[in-house]
Each structure stands twice: as C-alpha cells, then as structure tokens.
Coordinates of C-alpha atoms and ligand atoms in Angstrom, one line a residue:
X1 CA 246.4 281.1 -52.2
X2 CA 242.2 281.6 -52.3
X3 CA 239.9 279.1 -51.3
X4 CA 237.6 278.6 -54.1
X5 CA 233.8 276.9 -53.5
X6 CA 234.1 273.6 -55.3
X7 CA 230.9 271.8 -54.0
X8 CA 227.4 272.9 -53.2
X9 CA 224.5 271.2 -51.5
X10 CA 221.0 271.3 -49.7
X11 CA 218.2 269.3 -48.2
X12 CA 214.6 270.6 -47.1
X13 CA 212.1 268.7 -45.0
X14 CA 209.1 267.4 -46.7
X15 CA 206.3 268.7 -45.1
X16 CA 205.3 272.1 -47.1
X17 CA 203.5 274.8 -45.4
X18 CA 201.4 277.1 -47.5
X19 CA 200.3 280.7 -47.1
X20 CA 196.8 279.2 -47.0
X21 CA 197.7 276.7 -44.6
X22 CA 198.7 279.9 -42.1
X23 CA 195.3 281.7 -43.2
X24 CA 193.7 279.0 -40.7
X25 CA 196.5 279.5 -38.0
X26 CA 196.4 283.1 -37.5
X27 CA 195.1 286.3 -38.5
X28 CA 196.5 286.7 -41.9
X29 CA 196.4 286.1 -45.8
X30 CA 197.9 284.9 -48.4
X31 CA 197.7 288.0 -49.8
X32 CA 199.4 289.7 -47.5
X33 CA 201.8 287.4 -46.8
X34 CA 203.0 287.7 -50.5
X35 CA 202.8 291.3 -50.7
X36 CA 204.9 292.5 -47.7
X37 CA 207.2 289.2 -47.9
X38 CA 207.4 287.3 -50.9
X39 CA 207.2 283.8 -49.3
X40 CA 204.6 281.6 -51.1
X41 CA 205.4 278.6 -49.1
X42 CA 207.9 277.3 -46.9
X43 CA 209.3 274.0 -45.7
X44 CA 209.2 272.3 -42.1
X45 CA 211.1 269.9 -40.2
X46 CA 208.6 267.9 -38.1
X47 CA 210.4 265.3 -36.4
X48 CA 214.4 266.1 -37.5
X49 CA 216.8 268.3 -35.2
X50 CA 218.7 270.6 -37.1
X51 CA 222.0 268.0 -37.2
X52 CA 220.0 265.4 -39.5
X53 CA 219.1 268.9 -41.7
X54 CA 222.8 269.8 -41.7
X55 CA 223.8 266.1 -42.5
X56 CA 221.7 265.5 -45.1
X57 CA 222.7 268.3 -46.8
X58 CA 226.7 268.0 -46.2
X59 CA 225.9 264.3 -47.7
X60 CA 224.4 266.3 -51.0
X61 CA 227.4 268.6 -51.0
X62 CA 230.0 265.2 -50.8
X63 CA 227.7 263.2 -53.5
X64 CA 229.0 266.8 -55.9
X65 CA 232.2 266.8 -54.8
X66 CA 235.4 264.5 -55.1
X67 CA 236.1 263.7 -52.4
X68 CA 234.9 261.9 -48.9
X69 CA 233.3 262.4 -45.4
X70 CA 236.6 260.9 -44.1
X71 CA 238.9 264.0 -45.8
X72 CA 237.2 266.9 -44.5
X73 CA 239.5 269.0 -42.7
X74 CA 236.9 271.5 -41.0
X75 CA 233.4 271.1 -40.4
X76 CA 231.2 274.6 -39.6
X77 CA 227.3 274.7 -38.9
X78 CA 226.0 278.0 -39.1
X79 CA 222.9 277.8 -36.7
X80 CA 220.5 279.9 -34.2
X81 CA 218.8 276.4 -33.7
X82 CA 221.3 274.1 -32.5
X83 CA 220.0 270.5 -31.6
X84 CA 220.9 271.1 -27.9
X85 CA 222.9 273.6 -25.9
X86 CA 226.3 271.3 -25.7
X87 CA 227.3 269.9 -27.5
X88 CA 228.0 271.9 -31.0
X89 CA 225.2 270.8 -33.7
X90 CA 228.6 270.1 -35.7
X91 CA 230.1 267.5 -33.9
X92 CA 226.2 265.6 -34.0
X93 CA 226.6 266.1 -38.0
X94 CA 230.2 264.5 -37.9
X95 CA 228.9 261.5 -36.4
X96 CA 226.0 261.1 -38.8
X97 CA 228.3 261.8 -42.0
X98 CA 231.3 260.0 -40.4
X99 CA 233.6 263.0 -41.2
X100 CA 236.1 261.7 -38.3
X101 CA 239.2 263.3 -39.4
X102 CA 237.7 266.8 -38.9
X103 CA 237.6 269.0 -36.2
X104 CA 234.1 271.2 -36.1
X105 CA 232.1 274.0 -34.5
X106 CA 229.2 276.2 -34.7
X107 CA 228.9 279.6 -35.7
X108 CA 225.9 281.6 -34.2
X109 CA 225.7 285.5 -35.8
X110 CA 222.2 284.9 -36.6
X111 CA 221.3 285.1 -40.1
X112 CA 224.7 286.3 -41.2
X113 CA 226.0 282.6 -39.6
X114 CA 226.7 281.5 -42.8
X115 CA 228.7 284.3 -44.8
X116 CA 230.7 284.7 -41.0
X117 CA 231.5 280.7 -40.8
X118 CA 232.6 280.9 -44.5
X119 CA 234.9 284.3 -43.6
X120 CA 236.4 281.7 -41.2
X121 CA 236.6 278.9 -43.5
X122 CA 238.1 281.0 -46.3
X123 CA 241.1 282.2 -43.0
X124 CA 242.1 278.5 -42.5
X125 CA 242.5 277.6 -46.2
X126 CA 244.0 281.0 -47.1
X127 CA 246.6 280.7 -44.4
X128 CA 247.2 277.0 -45.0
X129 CA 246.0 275.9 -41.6
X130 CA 243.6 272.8 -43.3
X131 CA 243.6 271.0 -47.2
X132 CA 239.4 272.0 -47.0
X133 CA 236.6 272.8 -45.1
X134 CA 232.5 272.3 -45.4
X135 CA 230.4 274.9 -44.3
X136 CA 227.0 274.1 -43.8
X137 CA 223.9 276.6 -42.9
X138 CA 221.0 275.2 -41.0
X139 CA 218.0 275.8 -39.2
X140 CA 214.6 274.4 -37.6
X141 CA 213.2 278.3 -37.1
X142 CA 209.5 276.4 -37.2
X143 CA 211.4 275.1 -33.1
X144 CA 211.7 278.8 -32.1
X145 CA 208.5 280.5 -33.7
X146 CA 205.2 281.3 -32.0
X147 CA 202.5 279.6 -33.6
X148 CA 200.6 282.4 -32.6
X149 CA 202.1 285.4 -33.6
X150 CA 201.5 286.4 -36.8
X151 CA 204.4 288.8 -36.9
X152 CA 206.9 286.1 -36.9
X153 CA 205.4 282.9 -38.3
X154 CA 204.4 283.6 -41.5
X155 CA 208.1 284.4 -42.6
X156 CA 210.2 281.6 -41.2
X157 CA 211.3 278.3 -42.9
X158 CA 213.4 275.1 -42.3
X159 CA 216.3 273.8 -44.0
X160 CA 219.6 272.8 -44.4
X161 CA 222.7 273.9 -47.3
X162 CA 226.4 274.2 -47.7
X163 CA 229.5 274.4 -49.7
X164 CA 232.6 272.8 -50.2
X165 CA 236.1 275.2 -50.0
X166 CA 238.9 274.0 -51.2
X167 CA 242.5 275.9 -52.2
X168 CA 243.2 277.4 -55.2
X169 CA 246.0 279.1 -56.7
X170 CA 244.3 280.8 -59.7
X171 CA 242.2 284.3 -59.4
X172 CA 239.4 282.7 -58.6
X173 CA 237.4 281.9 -55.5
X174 CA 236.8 284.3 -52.8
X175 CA 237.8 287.7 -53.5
X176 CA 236.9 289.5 -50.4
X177 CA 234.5 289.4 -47.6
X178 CA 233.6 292.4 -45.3
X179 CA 231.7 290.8 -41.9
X180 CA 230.1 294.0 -39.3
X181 CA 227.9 293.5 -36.1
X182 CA 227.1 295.9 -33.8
X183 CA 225.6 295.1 -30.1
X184 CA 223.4 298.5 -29.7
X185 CA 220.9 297.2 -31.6
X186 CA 220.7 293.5 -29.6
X187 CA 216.9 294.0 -28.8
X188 CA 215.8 294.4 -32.7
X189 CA 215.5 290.3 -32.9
X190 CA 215.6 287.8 -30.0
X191 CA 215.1 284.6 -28.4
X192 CA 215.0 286.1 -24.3
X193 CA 214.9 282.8 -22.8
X194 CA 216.0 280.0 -21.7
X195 CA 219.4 280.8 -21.4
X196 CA 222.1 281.8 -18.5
X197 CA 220.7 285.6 -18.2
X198 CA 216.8 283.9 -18.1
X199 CA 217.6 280.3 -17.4
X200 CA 214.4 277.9 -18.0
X201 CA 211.4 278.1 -16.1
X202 CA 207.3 277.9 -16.2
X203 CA 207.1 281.1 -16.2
X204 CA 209.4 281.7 -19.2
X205 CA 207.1 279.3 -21.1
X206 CA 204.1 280.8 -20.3
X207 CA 205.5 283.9 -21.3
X208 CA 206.2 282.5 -24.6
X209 CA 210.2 284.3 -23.6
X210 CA 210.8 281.2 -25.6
X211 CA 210.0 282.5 -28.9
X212 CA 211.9 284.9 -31.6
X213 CA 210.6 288.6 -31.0
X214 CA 211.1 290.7 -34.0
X215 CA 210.9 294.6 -34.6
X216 CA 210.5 293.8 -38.3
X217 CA 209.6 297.2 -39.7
X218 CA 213.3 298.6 -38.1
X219 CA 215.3 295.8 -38.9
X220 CA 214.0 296.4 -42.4
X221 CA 215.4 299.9 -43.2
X222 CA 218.5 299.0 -41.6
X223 CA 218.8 296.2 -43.8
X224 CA 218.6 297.9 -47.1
X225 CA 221.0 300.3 -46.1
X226 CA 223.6 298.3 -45.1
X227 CA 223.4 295.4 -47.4
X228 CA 224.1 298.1 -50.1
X229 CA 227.2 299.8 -47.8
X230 CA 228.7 296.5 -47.1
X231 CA 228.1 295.1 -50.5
X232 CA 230.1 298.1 -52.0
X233 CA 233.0 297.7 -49.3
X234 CA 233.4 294.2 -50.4
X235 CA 233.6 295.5 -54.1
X236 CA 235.8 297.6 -53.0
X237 CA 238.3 295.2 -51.7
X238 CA 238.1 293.2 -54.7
X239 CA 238.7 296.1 -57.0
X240 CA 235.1 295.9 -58.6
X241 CA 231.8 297.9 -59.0
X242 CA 228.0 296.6 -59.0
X243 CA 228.1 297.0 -62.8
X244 CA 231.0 293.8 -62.3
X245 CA 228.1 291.4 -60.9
X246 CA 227.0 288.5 -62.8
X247 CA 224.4 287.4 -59.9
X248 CA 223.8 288.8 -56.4
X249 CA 222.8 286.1 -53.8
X250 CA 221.6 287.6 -50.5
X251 CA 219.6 286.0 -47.5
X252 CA 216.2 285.6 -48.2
X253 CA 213.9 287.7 -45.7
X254 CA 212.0 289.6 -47.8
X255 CA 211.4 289.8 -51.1
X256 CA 210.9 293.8 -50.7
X257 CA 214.5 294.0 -49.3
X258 CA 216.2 292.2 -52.1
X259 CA 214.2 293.9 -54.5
X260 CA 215.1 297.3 -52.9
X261 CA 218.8 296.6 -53.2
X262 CA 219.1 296.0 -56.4
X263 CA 217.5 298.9 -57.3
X264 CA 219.4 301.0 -55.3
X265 CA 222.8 299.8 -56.8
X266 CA 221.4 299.5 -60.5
X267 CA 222.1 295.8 -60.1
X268 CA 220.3 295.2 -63.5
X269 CA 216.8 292.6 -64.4
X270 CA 217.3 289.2 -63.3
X271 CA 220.9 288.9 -61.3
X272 CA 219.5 288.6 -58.1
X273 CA 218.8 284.9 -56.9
X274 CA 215.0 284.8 -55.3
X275 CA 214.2 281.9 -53.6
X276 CA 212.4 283.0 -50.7
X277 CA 208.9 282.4 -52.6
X278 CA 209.4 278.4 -51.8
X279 CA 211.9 278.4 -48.7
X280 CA 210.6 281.7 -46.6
X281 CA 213.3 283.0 -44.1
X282 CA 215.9 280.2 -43.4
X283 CA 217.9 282.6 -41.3
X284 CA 221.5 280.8 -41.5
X285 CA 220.3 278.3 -44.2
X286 CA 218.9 280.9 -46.4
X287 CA 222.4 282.5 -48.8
X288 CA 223.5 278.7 -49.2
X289 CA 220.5 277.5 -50.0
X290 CA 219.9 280.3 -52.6
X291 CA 222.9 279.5 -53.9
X292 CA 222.9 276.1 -54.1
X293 CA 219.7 276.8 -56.2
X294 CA 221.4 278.6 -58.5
X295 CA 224.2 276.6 -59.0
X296 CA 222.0 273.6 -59.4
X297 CA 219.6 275.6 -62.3
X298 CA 222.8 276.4 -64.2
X299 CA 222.3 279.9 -63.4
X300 CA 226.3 280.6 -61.7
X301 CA 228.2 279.3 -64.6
X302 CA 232.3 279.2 -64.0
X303 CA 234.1 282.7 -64.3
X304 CA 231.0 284.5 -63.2
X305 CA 231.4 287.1 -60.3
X306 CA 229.0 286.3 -57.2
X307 CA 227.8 289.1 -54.8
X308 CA 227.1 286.9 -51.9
X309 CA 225.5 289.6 -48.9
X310 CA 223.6 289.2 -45.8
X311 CA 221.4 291.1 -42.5
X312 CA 221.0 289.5 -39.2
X313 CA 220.1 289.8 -35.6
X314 CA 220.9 292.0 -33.8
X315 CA 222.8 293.0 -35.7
X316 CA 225.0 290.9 -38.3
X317 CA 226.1 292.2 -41.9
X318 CA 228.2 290.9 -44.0
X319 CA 229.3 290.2 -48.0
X320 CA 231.7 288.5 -49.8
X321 CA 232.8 288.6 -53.7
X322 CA 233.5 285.0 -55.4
X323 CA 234.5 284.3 -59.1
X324 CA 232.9 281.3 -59.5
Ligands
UT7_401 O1 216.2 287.6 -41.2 C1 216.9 288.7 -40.7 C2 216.2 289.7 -39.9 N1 214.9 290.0 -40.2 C3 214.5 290.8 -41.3 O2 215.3 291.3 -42.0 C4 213.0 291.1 -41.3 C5 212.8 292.5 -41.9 N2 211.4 292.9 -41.8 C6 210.4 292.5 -42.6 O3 210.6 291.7 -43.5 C7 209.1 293.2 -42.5 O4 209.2 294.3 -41.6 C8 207.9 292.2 -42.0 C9 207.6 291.3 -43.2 C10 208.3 291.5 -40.8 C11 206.7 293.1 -41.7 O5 206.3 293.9 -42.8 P1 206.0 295.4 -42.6 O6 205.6 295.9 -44.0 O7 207.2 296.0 -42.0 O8 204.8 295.4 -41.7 P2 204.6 296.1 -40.3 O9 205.3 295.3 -39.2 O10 204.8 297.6 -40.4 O11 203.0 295.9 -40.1 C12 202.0 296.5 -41.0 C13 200.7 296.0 -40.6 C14 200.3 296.1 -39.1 O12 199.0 296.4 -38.9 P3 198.5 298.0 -38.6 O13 199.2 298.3 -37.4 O14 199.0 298.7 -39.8 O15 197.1 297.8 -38.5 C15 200.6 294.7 -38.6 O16 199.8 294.4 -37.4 O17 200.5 294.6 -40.9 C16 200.1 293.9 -39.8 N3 200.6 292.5 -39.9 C17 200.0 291.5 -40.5 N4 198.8 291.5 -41.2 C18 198.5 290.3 -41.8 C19 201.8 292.1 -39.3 N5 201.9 290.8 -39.6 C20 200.8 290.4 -40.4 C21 200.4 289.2 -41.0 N6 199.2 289.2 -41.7 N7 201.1 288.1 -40.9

C-alpha cells in the first residue's frame, strides 16, 4: 500500500505587496530585494486568521477531488501561525469546511511543517489506520514580521495550500521521505515571545520579542547543504538518482538557494518549480503552494517523478520522492 496525492489546492489573500511598496517601508530596494531573494511580490492576509487561509484552500483541494468535506478521514495544518494558542488551527478549519468525520491537528516544524505533516499522513494511509487524509500548509507570516526590520520583511508572504492522499496499490505515490531536525541550532530563526519560557508582557512588546529573528546569512549555507544531503537520501530509499527527476519542488526562501541546488546536483534547465517571485517565503505554505502551481500549469504530468525537499527553523529538513 502507498498513499498517492490525488488532489491539490491553494488560496492567496488579495492584497499584493510589491517590492516598491517596501522601498517606502524600510530601507531597501527593489533591486536588492530581487537580487539576494528572488521575491517580486508577495501576498497578505489583512483581516483573515490563518484557519479561513487553510479552509479556503482545503475547499479548492475538495472542488479537484472526488470526494466530500464530510469523508475526510485526517485533517493536518502545517503552521508557525496558528489562529490562537488552543485550540489547533485544524479543528477551526474543520468547522469552516464541515469535515466532521475527521479527526485533525497541527503540525509546527517550521517551514519543513508541511513535508513532516505529509510524512505523517503518508504513516496513517500506508499502515491502513484512515481511507484519506488532507494536508494543508498555511501561514499569516505578515502576523509575526517586524514592519521594521528589513532583514525579515521583505522575504515573507501569506497563504494557504494542500493536497489530498489517498491509498493506492500501484507503484506510484510516495516513494520515500527522509524528515531531520536538530535542536543545536534553535537560535538560527525564532519567535522568543510570548510563550511559556517568556510569557506575554509590555515589555516583550516593546521589545518587539514578538517578532521572527533570523540569522539569514547562516541558515543559508546550511540550507544548500542539506537540502542536497537529504534530497539524495530520499533518492536513495527509492532506488533513484537526481538524473531520475522530472521536477524538483522545494520551499521557496530564496531564489539563490534553489538555484544553488540544482546546480550542485546537475538537476538540469527548467525542473525546478520557482514560485517565490509572486508568493515570497510562505514558510509551511510555500512546497504546497509550489506545487499546486505546477500541477495547475500542467507542468507535473502523471508518471512523472517529484523531488519534493525543504529547510526550516531551527532546524527542520526534510524530502520526499512521489511518482505523480
Ligand atoms: O525559510 C526557512 C529559513 N530561512 C531561510 O532559509 C533564509 C535563508 N537566508 C536568506 O535567504 C538570505 O540570507 C537573506 C535573503 C535573508 C539575506 O541575504 P544575504 O545575502 O545573506 O544578506 P546578508 O544578511 O549577508 O546582508 C548583506 C547586506 C548587509 O549589509 P552590509 O552589512 O553588507 O552593509 C545587510 O544589512 O545587505 C543588507 N540588507 C539589506 N539591504 C537592503 C539586509 N536586508 C536588506 C534589505 N535591503 N532588505
């Protein structure tokens, strides 16, 4: 038994926030904003928690899929910006999409949430435990960014996507998946505050301890290099090389990072999925948006081998091989 992706879906906010729109903001350019990143534009939730995001989306995913809200078996939200501590984001998207019959919870490993909720998802169908599941990666990182840092801000976005697992008993769906964190590096990128080590005060607000803090330039190299280490372990386990992959879908953080990877593994012109020009850095949202993309612009066609690979605070890594 494999659990194969049957369904994908997405939803962005409206509102559009352009490079030139953060030139006014803070002390940066469109220029370099392209340059070192990649990100053109990106979108923003104004008024919508991260469950009416997630909802929207799982509502796209249903709309290309067969079946209802009321079958879904398992329900996973992939987020570092839940609508509220407790409950789960999850169970706020089960009400809004009346998926009653499932039972759902978040998954928080940063921007790796997605590719570690769908290594759980792909457990419970391999091992029979559920008929499907609908994993769903979403984010509001414009609720957690300071306005004012120029650092951070220019390189998050908003927005919601997901697929649809279902069993299978062909050679097809997910081959492998490798999934790695490692706590020694918890200080690379983080939200201090408020929470039960720095519970919620003034003074953590006028700190801004509120905010994401980033050591970009470090998390960068040790992105590259272990995208392309975990990436080949997961080829590994499914008994293929990067000469195998018809598309390589990783999360979008910078441009420089994907680029880099595929030139380090000879990936080849074209396979890998870009979308962080329009959707910056989705964190959780970002791999199934990408994807979603893709599928959508009949670039994954059936048959076609999927590198699916991701980096995340502090620190997540993971990939997974699919035949589509
Ligand atoms: O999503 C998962 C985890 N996150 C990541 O994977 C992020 C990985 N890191 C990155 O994508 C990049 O490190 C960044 C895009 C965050 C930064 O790019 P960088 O090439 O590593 O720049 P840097 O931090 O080394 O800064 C270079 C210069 C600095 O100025 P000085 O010291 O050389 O004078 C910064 O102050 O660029 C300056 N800078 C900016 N300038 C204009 C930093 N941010 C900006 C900005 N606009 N927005």
């Amino acid at each position: 038994m494999k659990a194969k992706i049957t369904a994908t879906g997405a939803y962005l906010p409206e509102k559009i926030l352009t490079n030139f729109d953060l030139e006014k903001m803070v002390d940066t350019s469109d220029e370099w904003i392209r340059q070192r990143t990649g990100i053109e534009l990106r979108h923003i939730a104004e008024n919508q928690p991260t469950s009416e995001l997630a909802a929207n989306a799982a509502e796209d995913i249903l709309a290309n899929s067969s079946i209802s809200a009321s079958d879904i078996d398992l329900l996973l939200v992939a987020t570092v910006t839940p609508d509220q501590p407790l409950p789960a984001t999850a169970i706020f998207v089960q009400e809004e999409i009346g998926a009653y019959n499932a039972f759902t919870f978040d998954v928080n490993a940063a921007c790796s949430g997605f590719m570690y909720a769908l290594s759980i998802a792909n457990a419970y169908i391999v091992s029979g435990m559920v008929k499907n599941a609908m994993v769903i990666g979403a984010e509001t990182m414009s609720k957690i960014i300071d306005w004012s840092d120029r650092s951070t801000c220019v390189i998050f976005g908003d927005g919601a996507a997901g697929v649809l697992l279902e069993p299978t008993e062909e050679d097809e769906g997910v081959l492998s998946v490798v999934l790695h964190s490692d706590g020694r590096y918890s200080d690379l990128m983080r939200v201090p505050a408020p929470g039960s080590r720095i519970p919620c005060s003034k003074k953590v607000i006028d700190d801004r301890d509120i905010y994401v803090k980033m050591k970009g330039n470090e998390t960068f190299k040790l992105a590259l290099r272990n995208i392309v280490s975990v990436s080949k372990e997961a080829l590994d386990l499914a008994k293929m090389d990067f000469s195998d992959v018809n598309w390589m879908v990783s999360h979008q953080a910078n441009r420089r990072i994907i680029d880099g990877v595929a030139k380090r593994v000879n990936l080849g012109e074209g396979k890998a999925i870009v979308t962080i020009d329009r959707h910056g850095n989705t964190a959780a949202a970002s791999i199934p948006l990408a994807l979603d993309w893709a599928v959508k612009t009949g670039k994954i066609k059936k048959g076609d081998i999927v590198l699916l690979n991701s980096f995340g605070a502090s620190l997540t890594w993971s990939a997974a091989v699919v035949r589509w």
